[in-house]
Amino acid sequence: MIDFALADELRLIQQTAREFADAELRPRDREFERARGVPDDVRRRYDEIGLGRVELPESLGGAGLGALARVLILEELAAADAGAALALDPLGPALYPLREFGGDAALERFAAPLLARPGARAVLFWDARPRIREVDAVATGILPWVPSDRADLLVVLEKERAYAIAEGIRCEPLRGAGLRAAGASELHLERAPIVASWVHTPQAQRALARARLYAAALLVGVMRASADYSRAYAVERQAFGRPIAHHQALAFLITDMAAAVETARLLVLDAAWRLDRGEPAAEACASAFLEASEQSMFVTPNGVQILGGHGFMQDYPVEKYMREARALSLLFGGVDLARDDAGRDLVRSEGPVPLTVEA
Amino acid sequence: MDLTLDAVTRKRLEQARELGRQQIRPLGLEADRQGRPTPPEHPFFETLIKLGLGRTRWSASDDARGDATRANDPTRVGTSRTQLCLSEELAYWDRGVAVSFPGPGLGEPTVLQMGSPEQKQRFLARFVEPARPIWGSFAMTEPGAGSDVAGIRTRARRDGDDWILNGDKSFAANASRADWIVVFATVDASLGRDGHRAFVVEKGTPGLANFVIEKKMGLKAYESTSFSLRDCRVPSANLLGGEEHYAKRAGFKGAMRSFNATRPMVAAMAVGIGRAALDEALAFARASGVEREPRVRDRLERIRRRLRAARLLCWKAAWLADHQRPNILEASMAKAVAPTVALEAASLGMELIGEVGGRGDHLIEKLFRDVKAMDIVEGTGQIQRMIMARKLVQLPSER
């Protein structure tokens, strides 16, 4: 029966992630942004507490936990610094196609060496056609943006297949619109050999679903940060003789921002819960990503708005949240593809539309 | 975490679905066509009583044990979620008919929270196993006081062992057919909420008169009734909680608390209406062969996603209530969000059916009219935001 209580283990993980994010990430977010990365001391502490390994199989030293654990951590990290959340995760969502298509063997071959190399990063890119030309398992072309300064492994996911590239990748640094703490590059593939390639539609769908959920959880964290920061500011800041939060125009905006965050979060939790139960969840993940994208574009620009002129200045974090939210929803095919996928699922179904899982 | 429904709830939903398909939806359409509420003598209400519906949740035995936290608390553990799912399902078939169901109605939470054991016995016992359909009603709103409930003008004046009530009440559901109406009045309008008293005014009391069933945009199957109290003499035994209750200045708080458990329920009804609009719109699109067109599909996709989120907000608020955890913020959030989502569902549904919606005889058109009330009853969307803002930014109360 309907129950939103998190299991003790999950609550502990969430708490640990929150404490780490509060102590290590949020106070240094602008420093990470300037440095285009997270310093070694922070990365070491992150590795020590083991948050990065919750979703990895036990064979790779992971905890073998599911999607709920993952989204709880991602929200907490992103509520401090979404760019740092990406920078701290060497595999990132590239884990999903490797695991779905290649199983343990692929993880052993591609993930293990990457994890053994400090600072190495894997990059997941959705459908590189027509930017990448493939001739005899060799790829050439340019990808306009990935949120990383390194690409030790590139996994390209398409509707029916995935392939991996480990050499022949050159990163041209970009300024990046947001998520600068994760880095930003234009990827150049120069006769890069495709070292592994898998074909199977259901796996591709499942991998894409999890990647979308990953981005959606980060979006929830970012918009929560924006809503919380601007709310606290509005309670302090005085105008016309009272806190600006006590003018109804702003009070109601703040309540709607809180509702937007909660709405997106509930869809993310619902999708993660479905994944962990082994339910079909591709649509729920696409919907969560869409909702998080749309709501984040209500919340984060209004976060800037509430701070007025200060909001536009980089002395305050709200402008960063706005840029990060927009950048996150461009990943993994973006909102248009998610809308197509969720919509196709809807019109394929028959009879009354189930909103949630009944039994 | 678990987002499924238990077997008991699923079974009751299945029953509601059957009743909905066979009787509730047709009755709602009929009332809408005829522009009048389903009359109280309609055999449908007898059917409900035979099915064990239209009863009170109060139980004399729980009361005797002095277990006020269970039966007499509207947020009793384990009931909110099932009730909420049922509310959604009934509203899916017809929200107007759902409100017309016999039973103590919105008066019940107030009697449960403020009433003495004797008063609960007097006013609720008849709803335990009613032989025929009977109704209770609740009257707070007045022509000059809606959201600003502290501003009610109906006067209560002490006269010996009785109270004399004078004033006008508006939009009380099922009032003209009710055995009794919980009426809020003030002993001193300048005291605001502290001056409020809740009375149970029984049918046939002299001075309780001028029942007018209002003409509404939608939800026509239940009566929203205005009435007046003219030197209406009510025994002090009908003052809920007795004098001592108000000496503790808990009167208004009692009334506000009673809204608490119902807000997610009303929000869930909005989800039900929105879901009906979604299913109808999708069926229409399929029948017209346009469901795969991106413009059509995108609208439907958005409706499903937003309705799912609204349902989850309702579920969370009800789950908190079931565990006696504070849910003011969540309840208001659900109530603020769900009606606007449901209106969007009906409105996009109208766009999809196009000129057919203009005819005035399509279910989606009816839903579009019905659903607007959901952002108004049980506290408007604006009131919900004020309640949320009190929690989120300590917005000072108006009074």
mmCIF file of N, CA and C in Angstrom, chain B residues 113-231:
data_model
loop_
_atom_site.group_PDB
_atom_site.id
_atom_site.type_symbol
_atom_site.label_atom_id
_atom_site.label_comp_id
_atom_site.label_asym_id
_atom_site.label_seq_id
_atom_site.Cartn_x
_atom_site.Cartn_y
_atom_site.Cartn_z
ATOM 1 N N GLN B 113 -14.794 16.252 15.581
ATOM 2 C CA GLN B 113 -13.720 16.950 16.271
ATOM 3 C C GLN B 113 -14.207 17.804 17.421
ATOM 4 N N MET B 114 -15.371 18.421 17.256
ATOM 5 C CA MET B 114 -15.818 19.377 18.269
ATOM 6 C C MET B 114 -16.933 18.819 19.155
ATOM 7 N N GLY B 115 -17.638 17.819 18.671
ATOM 8 C CA GLY B 115 -18.823 17.359 19.386
ATOM 9 C C GLY B 115 -18.492 16.577 20.657
ATOM 10 N N SER B 116 -19.414 16.642 21.631
ATOM 11 C CA SER B 116 -19.297 15.822 22.839
ATOM 12 C C SER B 116 -19.751 14.406 22.490
ATOM 13 N N PRO B 117 -19.442 13.410 23.331
ATOM 14 C CA PRO B 117 -19.908 12.036 23.055
ATOM 15 C C PRO B 117 -21.418 11.976 22.838
ATOM 16 N N GLU B 118 -22.180 12.741 23.638
ATOM 17 C CA GLU B 118 -23.637 12.726 23.472
ATOM 18 C C GLU B 118 -24.029 13.281 22.111
ATOM 19 N N GLN B 119 -23.343 14.337 21.697
ATOM 20 C CA GLN B 119 -23.675 14.947 20.412
ATOM 21 C C GLN B 119 -23.346 14.017 19.256
ATOM 22 N N LYS B 120 -22.217 13.323 19.360
ATOM 23 C CA LYS B 120 -21.880 12.362 18.308
ATOM 24 C C LYS B 120 -22.967 11.305 18.225
ATOM 25 N N GLN B 121 -23.388 10.835 19.398
ATOM 26 C CA GLN B 121 -24.455 9.843 19.447
ATOM 27 C C GLN B 121 -25.724 10.395 18.779
ATOM 28 N N ARG B 122 -26.094 11.601 19.160
ATOM 29 C CA ARG B 122 -27.342 12.186 18.664
ATOM 30 C C ARG B 122 -27.321 12.403 17.153
ATOM 31 N N PHE B 123 -26.175 12.849 16.629
ATOM 32 C CA PHE B 123 -26.181 13.263 15.230
ATOM 33 C C PHE B 123 -25.564 12.231 14.276
ATOM 34 N N LEU B 124 -24.711 11.347 14.792
ATOM 35 C CA LEU B 124 -24.042 10.412 13.893
ATOM 36 C C LEU B 124 -24.586 8.988 13.962
ATOM 37 N N ALA B 125 -25.189 8.620 15.121
ATOM 38 C CA ALA B 125 -25.639 7.229 15.290
ATOM 39 C C ALA B 125 -26.611 6.826 14.186
ATOM 40 N N ARG B 126 -27.437 7.782 13.747
ATOM 41 C CA ARG B 126 -28.431 7.461 12.706
ATOM 42 C C ARG B 126 -27.756 7.101 11.379
ATOM 43 N N PHE B 127 -26.462 7.473 11.237
ATOM 44 C CA PHE B 127 -25.749 7.167 9.997
ATOM 45 C C PHE B 127 -24.967 5.855 10.080
ATOM 46 N N VAL B 128 -25.080 5.156 11.201
ATOM 47 C CA VAL B 128 -24.313 3.908 11.344
ATOM 48 C C VAL B 128 -24.926 2.810 10.475
ATOM 49 N N GLU B 129 -26.202 2.628 10.594
ATOM 50 C CA GLU B 129 -26.903 1.653 9.737
ATOM 51 C C GLU B 129 -28.197 2.269 9.242
ATOM 52 N N PRO B 130 -28.125 3.270 8.413
ATOM 53 C CA PRO B 130 -29.355 3.972 8.033
ATOM 54 C C PRO B 130 -30.293 3.053 7.247
ATOM 55 N N ALA B 131 -31.587 3.129 7.562
ATOM 56 C CA ALA B 131 -32.571 2.302 6.868
ATOM 57 C C ALA B 131 -32.891 2.884 5.493
ATOM 58 N N ARG B 132 -32.725 4.196 5.389
ATOM 59 C CA ARG B 132 -32.999 4.861 4.119
ATOM 60 C C ARG B 132 -31.944 5.949 3.925
ATOM 61 N N PRO B 133 -31.841 6.509 2.736
ATOM 62 C CA PRO B 133 -30.801 7.532 2.521
ATOM 63 C C PRO B 133 -31.089 8.778 3.342
ATOM 64 N N ILE B 134 -30.107 9.228 4.124
ATOM 65 C CA ILE B 134 -30.218 10.501 4.841
ATOM 66 C C ILE B 134 -28.909 11.267 4.670
ATOM 67 N N TRP B 135 -29.002 12.582 4.839
ATOM 68 C CA TRP B 135 -27.861 13.447 4.575
ATOM 69 C C TRP B 135 -27.564 14.361 5.760
ATOM 70 N N GLY B 136 -26.319 14.728 5.909
ATOM 71 C CA GLY B 136 -25.921 15.823 6.781
ATOM 72 C C GLY B 136 -25.334 16.915 5.891
ATOM 73 N N SER B 137 -25.196 18.117 6.434
ATOM 74 C CA SER B 137 -24.666 19.205 5.610
ATOM 75 C C SER B 137 -23.795 20.121 6.461
ATOM 76 N N PHE B 138 -23.115 21.035 5.805
ATOM 77 C CA PHE B 138 -22.156 21.911 6.467
ATOM 78 C C PHE B 138 -22.277 23.295 5.844
ATOM 79 N N ALA B 139 -22.422 24.323 6.669
ATOM 80 C CA ALA B 139 -22.602 25.676 6.140
ATOM 81 C C ALA B 139 -21.686 26.664 6.836
ATOM 82 N N MET B 140 -20.660 27.068 6.134
ATOM 83 C CA MET B 140 -19.758 28.121 6.609
ATOM 84 C C MET B 140 -19.921 29.352 5.724
ATOM 85 N N THR B 141 -19.790 29.123 4.409
ATOM 86 C CA THR B 141 -19.780 30.221 3.440
ATOM 87 C C THR B 141 -21.061 31.054 3.492
ATOM 88 N N GLU B 142 -20.895 32.365 3.295
ATOM 89 C CA GLU B 142 -22.028 33.294 3.252
ATOM 90 C C GLU B 142 -21.908 34.155 2.003
ATOM 91 N N PRO B 143 -22.983 34.858 1.667
ATOM 92 C CA PRO B 143 -22.896 35.717 0.471
ATOM 93 C C PRO B 143 -21.712 36.679 0.562
ATOM 94 N N GLY B 144 -21.379 37.142 1.769
ATOM 95 C CA GLY B 144 -20.309 38.119 1.905
ATOM 96 C C GLY B 144 -19.022 37.562 2.478
ATOM 97 N N ALA B 145 -18.944 36.255 2.682
ATOM 98 C CA ALA B 145 -17.732 35.686 3.283
ATOM 99 C C ALA B 145 -17.486 34.287 2.731
ATOM 100 N N GLY B 146 -16.467 34.175 1.889
ATOM 101 C CA GLY B 146 -16.098 32.871 1.324
ATOM 102 C C GLY B 146 -14.772 32.436 1.899
ATOM 103 N N SER B 147 -13.684 32.799 1.212
ATOM 104 C CA SER B 147 -12.349 32.450 1.703
ATOM 105 C C SER B 147 -12.080 33.055 3.074
ATOM 106 N N ASP B 148 -12.564 34.267 3.281
ATOM 107 C CA ASP B 148 -12.336 34.951 4.552
ATOM 108 C C ASP B 148 -13.377 34.479 5.558
ATOM 109 N N VAL B 149 -13.207 33.247 6.032
ATOM 110 C CA VAL B 149 -14.227 32.655 6.895
ATOM 111 C C VAL B 149 -14.378 33.420 8.208
ATOM 112 N N ALA B 150 -13.320 34.116 8.618
ATOM 113 C CA ALA B 150 -13.424 34.881 9.860
ATOM 114 C C ALA B 150 -14.448 35.998 9.721
ATOM 115 N N GLY B 151 -14.809 36.316 8.494
ATOM 116 C CA GLY B 151 -15.717 37.443 8.268
ATOM 117 C C GLY B 151 -17.194 37.064 8.197
ATOM 118 N N ILE B 152 -17.561 35.872 8.657
ATOM 119 C CA ILE B 152 -18.977 35.501 8.585
ATOM 120 C C ILE B 152 -19.810 36.428 9.477
ATOM 121 N N ARG B 153 -21.053 36.656 9.042
ATOM 122 C CA ARG B 153 -21.903 37.625 9.733
ATOM 123 C C ARG B 153 -23.112 36.966 10.411
ATOM 124 N N THR B 154 -23.333 35.708 10.201
ATOM 125 C CA THR B 154 -24.470 35.043 10.853
ATOM 126 C C THR B 154 -24.282 35.136 12.366
ATOM 127 N N ARG B 155 -25.287 35.726 13.028
ATOM 128 C CA ARG B 155 -25.158 36.020 14.456
ATOM 129 C C ARG B 155 -25.760 34.921 15.318
ATOM 130 N N ALA B 156 -25.093 34.618 16.420
ATOM 131 C CA ALA B 156 -25.639 33.695 17.405
ATOM 132 C C ALA B 156 -25.826 34.481 18.703
ATOM 133 N N ARG B 157 -27.047 34.496 19.194
ATOM 134 C CA ARG B 157 -27.331 35.262 20.410
ATOM 135 C C ARG B 157 -27.939 34.320 21.438
ATOM 136 N N ARG B 158 -27.416 34.380 22.659
ATOM 137 C CA ARG B 158 -27.901 33.534 23.738
ATOM 138 C C ARG B 158 -29.281 34.023 24.190
ATOM 139 N N ASP B 159 -30.199 33.062 24.378
ATOM 140 C CA ASP B 159 -31.518 33.451 24.906
ATOM 141 C C ASP B 159 -31.978 32.335 25.832
ATOM 142 N N GLY B 160 -31.752 32.511 27.126
ATOM 143 C CA GLY B 160 -32.083 31.470 28.100
ATOM 144 C C GLY B 160 -31.259 30.222 27.804
ATOM 145 N N ASP B 161 -31.923 29.098 27.659
ATOM 146 C CA ASP B 161 -31.221 27.850 27.377
ATOM 147 C C ASP B 161 -30.979 27.652 25.886
ATOM 148 N N ASP B 162 -31.418 28.596 25.101
ATOM 149 C CA ASP B 162 -31.322 28.445 23.645
ATOM 150 C C ASP B 162 -30.368 29.470 23.043
ATOM 151 N N TRP B 163 -30.151 29.258 21.758
ATOM 152 C CA TRP B 163 -29.425 30.243 20.955
ATOM 153 C C TRP B 163 -30.350 30.677 19.815
ATOM 154 N N ILE B 164 -30.236 31.949 19.457
ATOM 155 C CA ILE B 164 -31.030 32.463 18.338
ATOM 156 C C ILE B 164 -30.069 32.799 17.209
ATOM 157 N N LEU B 165 -30.277 32.176 16.052
ATOM 158 C CA LEU B 165 -29.392 32.396 14.902
ATOM 159 C C LEU B 165 -30.086 33.266 13.863
ATOM 160 N N ASN B 166 -29.311 34.212 13.303
ATOM 161 C CA ASN B 166 -29.801 35.079 12.234
ATOM 162 C C ASN B 166 -28.706 35.267 11.192
ATOM 163 N N GLY B 167 -29.037 34.983 9.945
ATOM 164 C CA GLY B 167 -28.045 35.195 8.893
ATOM 165 C C GLY B 167 -28.380 34.418 7.638
ATOM 166 N N ASP B 168 -27.460 34.480 6.669
ATOM 167 C CA ASP B 168 -27.650 33.794 5.388
ATOM 168 C C ASP B 168 -26.439 32.934 5.085
ATOM 169 N N LYS B 169 -26.708 31.746 4.574
ATOM 170 C CA LYS B 169 -25.613 30.836 4.217
ATOM 171 C C LYS B 169 -25.696 30.495 2.727
ATOM 172 N N SER B 170 -24.543 30.218 2.137
ATOM 173 C CA SER B 170 -24.492 29.971 0.692
ATOM 174 C C SER B 170 -23.806 28.652 0.373
ATOM 175 N N PHE B 171 -24.213 28.073 -0.746
ATOM 176 C CA PHE B 171 -23.489 26.967 -1.401
ATOM 177 C C PHE B 171 -23.268 25.762 -0.489
ATOM 178 N N ALA B 172 -24.198 25.448 0.382
ATOM 179 C CA ALA B 172 -24.041 24.292 1.263
ATOM 180 C C ALA B 172 -24.530 23.039 0.532
ATOM 181 N N ALA B 173 -23.640 22.051 0.410
ATOM 182 C CA ALA B 173 -23.988 20.840 -0.336
ATOM 183 C C ALA B 173 -25.082 20.066 0.387
ATOM 184 N N ASN B 174 -26.089 19.645 -0.347
ATOM 185 C CA ASN B 174 -27.156 18.770 0.147
ATOM 186 C C ASN B 174 -27.981 19.377 1.281
ATOM 187 N N ALA B 175 -27.950 20.704 1.437
ATOM 188 C CA ALA B 175 -28.570 21.320 2.624
ATOM 189 C C ALA B 175 -30.086 21.129 2.669
ATOM 190 N N SER B 176 -30.766 21.235 1.517
ATOM 191 C CA SER B 176 -32.233 21.210 1.588
ATOM 192 C C SER B 176 -32.760 19.809 1.887
ATOM 193 N N ARG B 177 -31.949 18.791 1.671
ATOM 194 C CA ARG B 177 -32.398 17.427 1.946
ATOM 195 C C ARG B 177 -31.801 16.892 3.245
ATOM 196 N N ALA B 178 -31.042 17.728 3.972
ATOM 197 C CA ALA B 178 -30.269 17.225 5.115
ATOM 198 C C ALA B 178 -31.118 17.090 6.374
ATOM 199 N N ASP B 179 -30.826 16.058 7.173
ATOM 200 C CA ASP B 179 -31.417 15.907 8.508
ATOM 201 C C ASP B 179 -30.968 17.030 9.424
ATOM 202 N N TRP B 180 -29.712 17.409 9.256
ATOM 203 C CA TRP B 180 -29.165 18.520 10.044
ATOM 204 C C TRP B 180 -28.061 19.207 9.261
ATOM 205 N N ILE B 181 -27.809 20.443 9.651
ATOM 206 C CA ILE B 181 -26.753 21.226 9.011
ATOM 207 C C ILE B 181 -25.839 21.774 10.109
ATOM 208 N N VAL B 182 -24.547 21.556 9.972
ATOM 209 C CA VAL B 182 -23.605 22.221 10.873
ATOM 210 C C VAL B 182 -23.469 23.664 10.396
ATOM 211 N N VAL B 183 -23.903 24.608 11.239
ATOM 212 C CA VAL B 183 -23.908 26.023 10.869
ATOM 213 C C VAL B 183 -22.898 26.775 11.728
ATOM 214 N N PHE B 184 -22.003 27.479 11.092
ATOM 215 C CA PHE B 184 -21.079 28.337 11.836
ATOM 216 C C PHE B 184 -21.669 29.738 11.948
ATOM 217 N N ALA B 185 -21.634 30.273 13.166
ATOM 218 C CA ALA B 185 -22.150 31.623 13.404
ATOM 219 C C ALA B 185 -21.192 32.332 14.355
ATOM 220 N N THR B 186 -21.383 33.636 14.526
ATOM 221 C CA THR B 186 -20.484 34.382 15.404
ATOM 222 C C THR B 186 -21.265 35.040 16.542
ATOM 223 N N VAL B 187 -20.658 35.039 17.717
ATOM 224 C CA VAL B 187 -21.290 35.731 18.848
ATOM 225 C C VAL B 187 -20.881 37.201 18.852
ATOM 226 N N ASP B 188 -19.797 37.517 18.153
ATOM 227 C CA ASP B 188 -19.311 38.892 18.096
ATOM 228 C C ASP B 188 -18.379 38.999 16.898
ATOM 229 N N ALA B 189 -18.877 39.614 15.825
ATOM 230 C CA ALA B 189 -18.113 39.651 14.576
ATOM 231 C C ALA B 189 -16.757 40.320 14.771
ATOM 232 N N SER B 190 -16.657 41.212 15.771
ATOM 233 C CA SER B 190 -15.377 41.915 15.955
ATOM 234 C C SER B 190 -14.299 40.988 16.517
ATOM 235 N N LEU B 191 -14.721 39.816 17.034
ATOM 236 C CA LEU B 191 -13.737 38.867 17.578
ATOM 237 C C LEU B 191 -13.106 37.994 16.498
ATOM 238 N N GLY B 192 -13.610 38.107 15.261
ATOM 239 C CA GLY B 192 -13.078 37.257 14.190
ATOM 240 C C GLY B 192 -13.309 35.800 14.525
ATOM 241 N N ARG B 193 -12.256 35.014 14.353
ATOM 242 C CA ARG B 193 -12.401 33.560 14.529
ATOM 243 C C ARG B 193 -12.792 33.178 15.957
ATOM 244 N N ASP B 194 -12.308 33.977 16.916
ATOM 245 C CA ASP B 194 -12.605 33.626 18.309
ATOM 246 C C ASP B 194 -14.094 33.732 18.621
ATOM 247 N N GLY B 195 -14.820 34.477 17.814
ATOM 248 C CA GLY B 195 -16.242 34.622 18.067
ATOM 249 C C GLY B 195 -17.091 33.505 17.467
ATOM 250 N N HIS B 196 -16.451 32.598 16.741
ATOM 251 C CA HIS B 196 -17.221 31.555 16.038
ATOM 252 C C HIS B 196 -17.792 30.495 16.975
ATOM 253 N N ARG B 197 -19.007 30.043 16.633
ATOM 254 C CA ARG B 197 -19.627 28.899 17.319
ATOM 255 C C ARG B 197 -20.202 27.994 16.240
ATOM 256 N N ALA B 198 -20.142 26.669 16.483
ATOM 257 C CA ALA B 198 -20.706 25.716 15.520
ATOM 258 C C ALA B 198 -21.954 25.083 16.121
ATOM 259 N N PHE B 199 -23.061 25.179 15.379
ATOM 260 C CA PHE B 199 -24.334 24.620 15.837
ATOM 261 C C PHE B 199 -24.802 23.537 14.877
ATOM 262 N N VAL B 200 -25.475 22.560 15.424
ATOM 263 C CA VAL B 200 -26.167 21.621 14.563
ATOM 264 C C VAL B 200 -27.629 22.069 14.495
ATOM 265 N N VAL B 201 -28.040 22.532 13.306
ATOM 266 C CA VAL B 201 -29.412 22.997 13.128
ATOM 267 C C VAL B 201 -30.194 21.883 12.445
ATOM 268 N N GLU B 202 -31.241 21.427 13.140
ATOM 269 C CA GLU B 202 -31.970 20.270 12.632
ATOM 270 C C GLU B 202 -33.071 20.672 11.665
ATOM 271 N N LYS B 203 -33.320 19.750 10.749
ATOM 272 C CA LYS B 203 -34.365 19.949 9.744
ATOM 273 C C LYS B 203 -35.679 20.343 10.424
ATOM 274 N N GLY B 204 -36.397 21.282 9.837
ATOM 275 C CA GLY B 204 -37.703 21.653 10.372
ATOM 276 C C GLY B 204 -37.653 22.650 11.508
ATOM 277 N N THR B 205 -36.438 23.047 11.933
ATOM 278 C CA THR B 205 -36.341 24.061 12.980
ATOM 279 C C THR B 205 -36.984 25.352 12.452
ATOM 280 N N PRO B 206 -37.931 25.922 13.186
ATOM 281 C CA PRO B 206 -38.558 27.157 12.705
ATOM 282 C C PRO B 206 -37.496 28.243 12.500
ATOM 283 N N GLY B 207 -37.593 28.944 11.382
ATOM 284 C CA GLY B 207 -36.608 29.991 11.080
ATOM 285 C C GLY B 207 -35.525 29.520 10.131
ATOM 286 N N LEU B 208 -35.404 28.202 9.964
ATOM 287 C CA LEU B 208 -34.465 27.658 8.972
ATOM 288 C C LEU B 208 -35.265 27.570 7.669
ATOM 289 N N ALA B 209 -35.008 28.467 6.734
ATOM 290 C CA ALA B 209 -35.929 28.589 5.598
ATOM 291 C C ALA B 209 -35.253 29.134 4.358
ATOM 292 N N ASN B 210 -36.071 29.358 3.359
ATOM 293 C CA ASN B 210 -35.651 29.976 2.087
ATOM 294 C C ASN B 210 -34.558 29.175 1.375
ATOM 295 N N PHE B 211 -34.724 27.870 1.323
ATOM 296 C CA PHE B 211 -33.746 27.047 0.611
ATOM 297 C C PHE B 211 -33.818 27.339 -0.887
ATOM 298 N N VAL B 212 -32.700 27.723 -1.448
ATOM 299 C CA VAL B 212 -32.631 27.960 -2.899
ATOM 300 C C VAL B 212 -31.509 27.116 -3.473
ATOM 301 N N ILE B 213 -31.878 26.204 -4.372
ATOM 302 C CA ILE B 213 -30.867 25.392 -5.034
ATOM 303 C C ILE B 213 -30.270 26.215 -6.165
ATOM 304 N N GLU B 214 -28.967 26.517 -6.054
ATOM 305 C CA GLU B 214 -28.324 27.434 -6.997
ATOM 306 C C GLU B 214 -28.134 26.787 -8.366
ATOM 307 N N LYS B 215 -28.151 27.641 -9.389
ATOM 308 C CA LYS B 215 -27.814 27.196 -10.748
ATOM 309 C C LYS B 215 -26.300 27.291 -10.903
ATOM 310 N N LYS B 216 -25.676 26.197 -11.335
ATOM 311 C CA LYS B 216 -24.217 26.161 -11.408
ATOM 312 C C LYS B 216 -23.725 25.928 -12.833
ATOM 313 N N MET B 217 -22.446 26.249 -13.048
ATOM 314 C CA MET B 217 -21.803 25.982 -14.337
ATOM 315 C C MET B 217 -21.703 24.476 -14.589
ATOM 316 N N GLY B 218 -21.446 23.724 -13.529
ATOM 317 C CA GLY B 218 -21.280 22.275 -13.691
ATOM 318 C C GLY B 218 -21.623 21.582 -12.391
ATOM 319 N N LEU B 219 -21.202 20.317 -12.266
ATOM 320 C CA LEU B 219 -21.454 19.547 -11.035
ATOM 321 C C LEU B 219 -22.920 19.645 -10.621
ATOM 322 N N LYS B 220 -23.798 19.521 -11.602
ATOM 323 C CA LYS B 220 -25.218 19.783 -11.328
ATOM 324 C C LYS B 220 -25.888 18.664 -10.550
ATOM 325 N N ALA B 221 -25.252 17.498 -10.460
ATOM 326 C CA ALA B 221 -25.929 16.355 -9.856
ATOM 327 C C ALA B 221 -26.126 16.504 -8.349
ATOM 328 N N TYR B 222 -25.368 17.385 -7.699
ATOM 329 C CA TYR B 222 -25.634 17.617 -6.269
ATOM 330 C C TYR B 222 -26.104 19.049 -6.082
ATOM 331 N N GLU B 223 -26.869 19.247 -5.034
ATOM 332 C CA GLU B 223 -27.399 20.581 -4.782
ATOM 333 C C GLU B 223 -26.420 21.433 -3.996
ATOM 334 N N SER B 224 -26.154 22.614 -4.506
ATOM 335 C CA SER B 224 -25.449 23.642 -3.736
ATOM 336 C C SER B 224 -26.522 24.633 -3.348
ATOM 337 N N THR B 225 -26.777 24.714 -2.057
ATOM 338 C CA THR B 225 -27.994 25.370 -1.615
ATOM 339 C C THR B 225 -27.709 26.556 -0.705
ATOM 340 N N SER B 226 -28.433 27.631 -0.954
ATOM 341 C CA SER B 226 -28.364 28.771 -0.051
ATOM 342 C C SER B 226 -29.609 28.756 0.820
ATOM 343 N N PHE B 227 -29.485 29.246 2.024
ATOM 344 C CA PHE B 227 -30.662 29.282 2.914
ATOM 345 C C PHE B 227 -30.477 30.404 3.930
ATOM 346 N N SER B 228 -31.538 30.668 4.654
ATOM 347 C CA SER B 228 -31.421 31.721 5.660
ATOM 348 C C SER B 228 -31.866 31.213 7.023
ATOM 349 N N LEU B 229 -31.394 31.902 8.041
ATOM 350 C CA LEU B 229 -31.767 31.624 9.425
ATOM 351 C C LEU B 229 -32.415 32.906 9.940
ATOM 352 N N ARG B 230 -33.706 32.823 10.266
ATOM 353 C CA ARG B 230 -34.433 34.014 10.735
ATOM 354 C C ARG B 230 -34.953 33.729 12.139
ATOM 355 N N ASP B 231 -34.316 34.333 13.136
ATOM 356 C CA ASP B 231 -34.678 34.064 14.535
ATOM 357 C C ASP B 231 -34.827 32.557 14.749
#
